mmCIF file of C-alpha atoms in Angstrom:
data_model
loop_
_atom_site.group_PDB
_atom_site.id
_atom_site.type_symbol
_atom_site.label_atom_id
_atom_site.label_comp_id
_atom_site.label_asym_id
_atom_site.label_seq_id
_atom_site.Cartn_x
_atom_site.Cartn_y
_atom_site.Cartn_z
ATOM 1 C CA MET A 1 13.780 -5.184 -7.703
ATOM 2 C CA GLU A 2 16.914 -5.051 -9.815
ATOM 3 C CA ASP A 3 15.444 -6.910 -12.769
ATOM 4 C CA CYS A 4 12.140 -5.006 -12.885
ATOM 5 C CA ILE A 5 11.957 -2.538 -15.764
ATOM 6 C CA PHE A 6 9.436 -0.344 -13.920
ATOM 7 C CA CYS A 7 11.587 -0.204 -10.781
ATOM 8 C CA GLN A 8 14.456 0.869 -13.034
ATOM 9 C CA ILE A 9 12.273 3.618 -14.543
ATOM 10 C CA ILE A 10 11.418 4.875 -11.049
ATOM 11 C CA ALA A 11 15.128 4.836 -10.171
ATOM 12 C CA GLY A 12 15.927 6.905 -13.284
ATOM 13 C CA LYS A 13 18.039 4.138 -14.779
ATOM 14 C CA ILE A 14 15.737 3.785 -17.789
ATOM 15 C CA PRO A 15 14.353 6.987 -19.339
ATOM 16 C CA ALA A 16 10.596 7.600 -19.473
ATOM 17 C CA ALA A 17 8.229 10.469 -20.212
ATOM 18 C CA VAL A 18 7.136 11.079 -16.628
ATOM 19 C CA VAL A 19 3.768 12.807 -16.222
ATOM 20 C CA TYR A 20 3.236 12.581 -12.455
ATOM 21 C CA GLU A 21 4.976 11.432 -9.315
ATOM 22 C CA ASP A 22 4.521 11.648 -5.574
ATOM 23 C CA ASP A 23 5.814 9.721 -2.580
ATOM 24 C CA LYS A 24 3.616 6.688 -3.341
ATOM 25 C CA VAL A 25 3.144 6.483 -7.113
ATOM 26 C CA PHE A 26 4.766 7.224 -10.447
ATOM 27 C CA ALA A 27 3.148 7.798 -13.891
ATOM 28 C CA PHE A 28 4.652 7.858 -17.365
ATOM 29 C CA GLU A 29 3.673 7.490 -21.002
ATOM 30 C CA ASP A 30 3.469 3.965 -22.438
ATOM 31 C CA ILE A 31 6.228 3.532 -25.043
ATOM 32 C CA LYS A 32 3.837 1.593 -27.294
ATOM 33 C CA PRO A 33 0.662 3.666 -26.987
ATOM 34 C CA ALA A 34 -2.600 1.903 -27.864
ATOM 35 C CA ALA A 35 -4.493 5.226 -27.941
ATOM 36 C CA PRO A 36 -3.604 8.946 -28.294
ATOM 37 C CA VAL A 37 -3.314 9.116 -24.496
ATOM 38 C CA HIS A 38 -1.822 6.023 -22.871
ATOM 39 C CA ILE A 39 -0.350 6.495 -19.421
ATOM 40 C CA LEU A 40 0.875 3.892 -16.953
ATOM 41 C CA LEU A 41 0.432 4.515 -13.222
ATOM 42 C CA ILE A 42 2.485 2.351 -10.876
ATOM 43 C CA PRO A 43 3.207 2.152 -7.155
ATOM 44 C CA ARG A 44 6.780 3.068 -6.226
ATOM 45 C CA ARG A 45 6.927 -0.063 -4.096
ATOM 46 C CA HIS A 46 7.347 -3.239 -6.145
ATOM 47 C CA ILE A 47 4.077 -5.180 -6.142
ATOM 48 C CA ALA A 48 4.166 -7.848 -8.843
ATOM 49 C CA THR A 49 0.478 -8.325 -9.602
ATOM 50 C CA PHE A 50 -3.016 -7.425 -8.448
ATOM 51 C CA ASN A 51 -3.055 -10.817 -6.685
ATOM 52 C CA ASP A 52 -0.262 -9.591 -4.419
ATOM 53 C CA LEU A 53 -2.286 -6.778 -2.850
ATOM 54 C CA LYS A 54 -2.493 -6.985 0.924
ATOM 55 C CA PRO A 55 -5.047 -5.425 3.293
ATOM 56 C CA HIS A 56 -2.551 -2.659 4.138
ATOM 57 C CA ASP A 57 -2.534 -1.615 0.460
ATOM 58 C CA VAL A 58 -6.073 -0.264 0.742
ATOM 59 C CA GLU A 59 -4.832 3.312 1.181
ATOM 60 C CA LEU A 60 -2.389 3.023 -1.723
ATOM 61 C CA MET A 61 -5.097 1.691 -4.045
ATOM 62 C CA GLY A 62 -7.530 4.424 -3.053
ATOM 63 C CA HIS A 63 -4.843 7.012 -3.688
ATOM 64 C CA MET A 64 -4.148 5.511 -7.123
ATOM 65 C CA ALA A 65 -7.813 5.873 -8.070
ATOM 66 C CA LEU A 66 -7.777 9.578 -7.212
ATOM 67 C CA VAL A 67 -4.499 10.071 -9.108
ATOM 68 C CA LEU A 68 -6.044 8.368 -12.157
ATOM 69 C CA LYS A 69 -8.950 10.810 -12.028
ATOM 70 C CA LYS A 70 -6.494 13.718 -11.897
ATOM 71 C CA LEU A 71 -4.383 12.313 -14.751
ATOM 72 C CA ALA A 72 -7.484 11.920 -16.928
ATOM 73 C CA ALA A 73 -8.460 15.531 -16.275
ATOM 74 C CA ASP A 74 -4.909 16.828 -16.785
ATOM 75 C CA HIS A 75 -4.764 15.115 -20.173
ATOM 76 C CA GLY A 76 -8.077 16.482 -21.404
ATOM 77 C CA LEU A 77 -9.993 13.204 -21.120
ATOM 78 C CA ALA A 78 -12.568 14.053 -18.460
ATOM 79 C CA GLU A 79 -15.301 15.287 -20.763
ATOM 80 C CA LYS A 80 -15.112 12.814 -23.657
ATOM 81 C CA GLY A 81 -14.173 9.819 -21.548
ATOM 82 C CA TYR A 82 -11.477 7.223 -21.024
ATOM 83 C CA ARG A 83 -10.792 3.669 -19.911
ATOM 84 C CA ILE A 84 -8.771 2.472 -16.939
ATOM 85 C CA LEU A 85 -7.592 -1.096 -16.796
ATOM 86 C CA ILE A 86 -5.343 -3.509 -15.002
ATOM 87 C CA ASN A 87 -4.153 -6.755 -16.511
ATOM 88 C CA CYS A 88 -3.266 -9.523 -14.089
ATOM 89 C CA GLY A 89 -1.404 -12.685 -15.073
ATOM 90 C CA SER A 90 -1.054 -14.448 -18.391
ATOM 91 C CA GLU A 91 -4.718 -14.676 -19.426
ATOM 92 C CA GLY A 92 -5.165 -11.051 -18.381
ATOM 93 C CA GLY A 93 -2.346 -10.036 -20.703
ATOM 94 C CA GLN A 94 0.020 -8.648 -18.063
ATOM 95 C CA GLN A 95 3.396 -7.986 -19.702
ATOM 96 C CA VAL A 96 5.429 -6.345 -16.939
ATOM 97 C CA TYR A 97 5.201 -7.897 -13.484
ATOM 98 C CA HIS A 98 5.055 -4.647 -11.537
ATOM 99 C CA LEU A 99 1.423 -3.701 -10.869
ATOM 100 C CA HIS A 100 0.270 -0.968 -13.274
ATOM 101 C CA TYR A 101 -2.894 0.795 -14.298
ATOM 102 C CA HIS A 102 -3.354 1.715 -17.942
ATOM 103 C CA LEU A 103 -5.147 5.027 -18.574
ATOM 104 C CA LEU A 104 -6.367 5.156 -22.169
ATOM 105 C CA GLY A 105 -8.198 7.856 -24.092
ATOM 106 C CA GLY A 106 -8.235 10.392 -26.894
ATOM 107 C CA ARG A 107 -10.426 8.359 -29.239
ATOM 108 C CA PRO A 108 -13.561 6.184 -28.949
ATOM 109 C CA LEU A 109 -12.217 3.020 -27.334
ATOM 110 C CA GLY A 110 -14.743 0.512 -28.652
ATOM 111 C CA ARG A 111 -15.809 -2.734 -27.090
ATOM 112 C CA LEU A 112 -14.830 -4.053 -23.684
ATOM 113 C CA LEU A 113 -12.638 -6.822 -25.080
ATOM 114 C CA PRO A 114 -11.113 -7.606 -28.484
ATOM 115 C CA MET B 1 -31.402 7.423 -7.829
ATOM 116 C CA GLU B 2 -34.795 6.239 -8.983
ATOM 117 C CA ASP B 3 -33.883 6.013 -12.644
ATOM 118 C CA CYS B 4 -30.551 4.236 -12.162
ATOM 119 C CA ILE B 5 -30.700 0.557 -13.100
ATOM 120 C CA PHE B 6 -27.815 -0.323 -10.759
ATOM 121 C CA CYS B 7 -29.445 1.460 -7.809
ATOM 122 C CA GLN B 8 -32.556 -0.577 -8.571
ATOM 123 C CA ILE B 9 -30.518 -3.784 -8.555
ATOM 124 C CA ILE B 10 -29.066 -2.853 -5.145
ATOM 125 C CA ALA B 11 -32.592 -2.145 -3.889
ATOM 126 C CA GLY B 12 -33.758 -5.571 -5.095
ATOM 127 C CA LYS B 13 -36.219 -4.071 -7.573
ATOM 128 C CA ILE B 14 -34.410 -5.626 -10.539
ATOM 129 C CA PRO B 15 -33.124 -9.196 -10.157
ATOM 130 C CA ALA B 16 -29.413 -9.946 -10.498
ATOM 131 C CA ALA B 17 -27.045 -12.846 -9.817
ATOM 132 C CA VAL B 18 -25.410 -11.336 -6.752
ATOM 133 C CA VAL B 19 -21.939 -12.691 -5.966
ATOM 134 C CA TYR B 20 -20.834 -10.381 -3.134
ATOM 135 C CA GLU B 21 -22.126 -7.556 -0.983
ATOM 136 C CA ASP B 22 -21.095 -5.607 2.077
ATOM 137 C CA ASP B 23 -21.988 -2.252 3.590
ATOM 138 C CA LYS B 24 -20.099 -0.305 0.911
ATOM 139 C CA VAL B 25 -20.219 -2.325 -2.331
ATOM 140 C CA PHE B 26 -22.296 -4.773 -4.341
ATOM 141 C CA ALA B 27 -21.223 -7.267 -7.042
ATOM 142 C CA PHE B 28 -23.230 -9.241 -9.568
ATOM 143 C CA GLU B 29 -22.831 -11.077 -12.860
ATOM 144 C CA ASP B 30 -23.033 -9.019 -16.057
ATOM 145 C CA ILE B 31 -26.176 -10.017 -17.977
ATOM 146 C CA LYS B 32 -24.254 -9.833 -21.273
ATOM 147 C CA PRO B 33 -20.967 -11.506 -20.334
ATOM 148 C CA ALA B 34 -17.984 -10.727 -22.554
ATOM 149 C CA ALA B 35 -15.974 -13.584 -21.008
ATOM 150 C CA PRO B 36 -16.704 -16.796 -19.028
ATOM 151 C CA VAL B 37 -16.397 -14.742 -15.819
ATOM 152 C CA HIS B 38 -17.772 -11.203 -16.061
ATOM 153 C CA ILE B 39 -18.656 -9.550 -12.783
ATOM 154 C CA LEU B 40 -19.615 -5.940 -12.096
ATOM 155 C CA LEU B 41 -18.578 -4.343 -8.799
ATOM 156 C CA ILE B 42 -20.354 -1.126 -7.833
ATOM 157 C CA PRO B 43 -20.498 1.195 -4.834
ATOM 158 C CA ARG B 44 -23.835 1.159 -3.005
ATOM 159 C CA ARG B 45 -23.822 4.949 -3.062
ATOM 160 C CA HIS B 46 -24.700 6.390 -6.455
ATOM 161 C CA ILE B 47 -21.563 7.815 -8.071
ATOM 162 C CA ALA B 48 -22.188 8.464 -11.760
ATOM 163 C CA THR B 49 -18.690 8.249 -13.212
ATOM 164 C CA PHE B 50 -15.021 7.994 -12.306
ATOM 165 C CA ASN B 51 -14.877 11.782 -12.839
ATOM 166 C CA ASP B 52 -17.225 12.213 -9.881
ATOM 167 C CA LEU B 53 -14.857 10.705 -7.313
ATOM 168 C CA LYS B 54 -14.078 13.030 -4.424
ATOM 169 C CA PRO B 55 -11.122 12.968 -2.019
ATOM 170 C CA HIS B 56 -13.314 11.320 0.624
ATOM 171 C CA ASP B 57 -13.848 8.359 -1.741
ATOM 172 C CA VAL B 58 -10.241 7.240 -1.280
ATOM 173 C CA GLU B 59 -11.232 4.624 1.318
ATOM 174 C CA LEU B 60 -14.093 3.314 -0.823
ATOM 175 C CA MET B 61 -11.853 2.946 -3.861
ATOM 176 C CA GLY B 62 -9.161 1.163 -1.886
ATOM 177 C CA HIS B 63 -11.785 -1.189 -0.503
ATOM 178 C CA MET B 64 -13.079 -1.902 -4.016
ATOM 179 C CA ALA B 65 -9.579 -2.919 -5.135
ATOM 180 C CA LEU B 66 -9.306 -5.452 -2.314
ATOM 181 C CA VAL B 67 -12.807 -6.784 -3.062
ATOM 182 C CA LEU B 68 -11.838 -7.207 -6.720
ATOM 183 C CA LYS B 69 -8.818 -9.272 -5.676
ATOM 184 C CA LYS B 70 -11.097 -11.443 -3.533
ATOM 185 C CA LEU B 71 -13.684 -11.836 -6.312
ATOM 186 C CA ALA B 72 -10.977 -12.906 -8.767
ATOM 187 C CA ALA B 73 -9.735 -15.545 -6.322
ATOM 188 C CA ASP B 74 -13.261 -16.713 -5.449
ATOM 189 C CA HIS B 75 -14.017 -17.248 -9.145
ATOM 190 C CA GLY B 76 -10.861 -19.226 -9.851
ATOM 191 C CA LEU B 77 -9.088 -16.478 -11.793
ATOM 192 C CA ALA B 78 -6.090 -15.779 -9.552
ATOM 193 C CA GLU B 79 -3.687 -18.238 -11.121
ATOM 194 C CA LYS B 80 -4.443 -17.870 -14.844
ATOM 195 C CA GLY B 81 -5.193 -14.161 -14.716
ATOM 196 C CA TYR B 82 -7.893 -11.596 -15.357
ATOM 197 C CA ARG B 83 -8.570 -8.019 -16.402
ATOM 198 C CA ILE B 84 -10.174 -5.250 -14.383
ATOM 199 C CA LEU B 85 -11.490 -2.171 -16.125
ATOM 200 C CA ILE B 86 -13.551 0.933 -15.709
ATOM 201 C CA ASN B 87 -15.116 2.780 -18.600
ATOM 202 C CA CYS B 88 -15.757 6.474 -18.098
ATOM 203 C CA GLY B 89 -17.905 8.592 -20.396
ATOM 204 C CA SER B 90 -18.845 8.157 -24.035
ATOM 205 C CA GLU B 91 -15.400 7.573 -25.575
ATOM 206 C CA GLY B 92 -14.612 5.182 -22.731
ATOM 207 C CA GLY B 93 -17.701 3.154 -23.590
ATOM 208 C CA GLN B 94 -19.561 3.656 -20.287
ATOM 209 C CA GLN B 95 -23.105 2.334 -20.708
ATOM 210 C CA VAL B 96 -24.610 2.667 -17.232
ATOM 211 C CA TYR B 97 -23.938 5.898 -15.368
ATOM 212 C CA HIS B 98 -23.327 4.341 -11.967
ATOM 213 C CA LEU B 99 -19.600 3.772 -11.446
ATOM 214 C CA HIS B 100 -18.711 0.112 -11.995
ATOM 215 C CA TYR B 101 -15.657 -2.069 -12.298
ATOM 216 C CA HIS B 102 -15.709 -4.941 -14.775
ATOM 217 C CA LEU B 103 -13.872 -8.090 -13.671
ATOM 218 C CA LEU B 104 -13.225 -10.316 -16.685
ATOM 219 C CA GLY B 105 -11.572 -13.714 -16.989
ATOM 220 C CA GLY B 106 -11.853 -17.390 -17.786
ATOM 221 C CA ARG B 107 -10.139 -17.187 -21.173
ATOM 222 C CA PRO B 108 -7.126 -15.383 -22.673
ATOM 223 C CA LEU B 109 -8.347 -11.808 -22.969
ATOM 224 C CA GLY B 110 -6.187 -10.621 -25.863
ATOM 225 C CA ARG B 111 -5.052 -7.115 -26.621
ATOM 226 C CA LEU B 112 -5.539 -4.053 -24.475
ATOM 227 C CA LEU B 113 -8.065 -2.464 -26.860
ATOM 228 C CA PRO B 114 -10.141 -3.722 -29.809
#
């Protein structure tokens, strides 16, 4: 997707602090971190929102969960804890329409919602 | 797990407003909703935290993602949007040590973190 900022990051056209990549997914630091650790994990394939998941994405989504666990451990969050979240659509607060998990940690994260 | 409140809900020993179940997962309304729609999705098998996921859980986690998409649609959240999150450990704000996804929606959910 030419006009997708995350697709451009994957393509190397926009710089990012990459922390993990494999043939299916790509992870980098959020440029406006909301916590000491704030990583975004995205599929390489453009999927706009969580609503756009198809049955054949089951393997991809399972893989992303295991990668999130690894990223949390790699960034020293496993013991103290962390939060993983996905925003979908306007009321969810989604800002970039390329599916992404937020991994947040490094401080007590407080309540579920503001 | 005898002392796990979510295992007791699955076993029918503690009542809950069940909204979905299959052979792998179980979903019910949060008793202290933080939004108009607040559903918890849990694996039937006791997994304490996100840190406890094993490689063989990849299929389960992929399945949970697709069930979350279905639950969002079933509860009228697909168009306006929603948030999905997992808290892990103390700094993440995990309160029950049986892995659970929160599905939240029905109002604008605001910032990523309080």
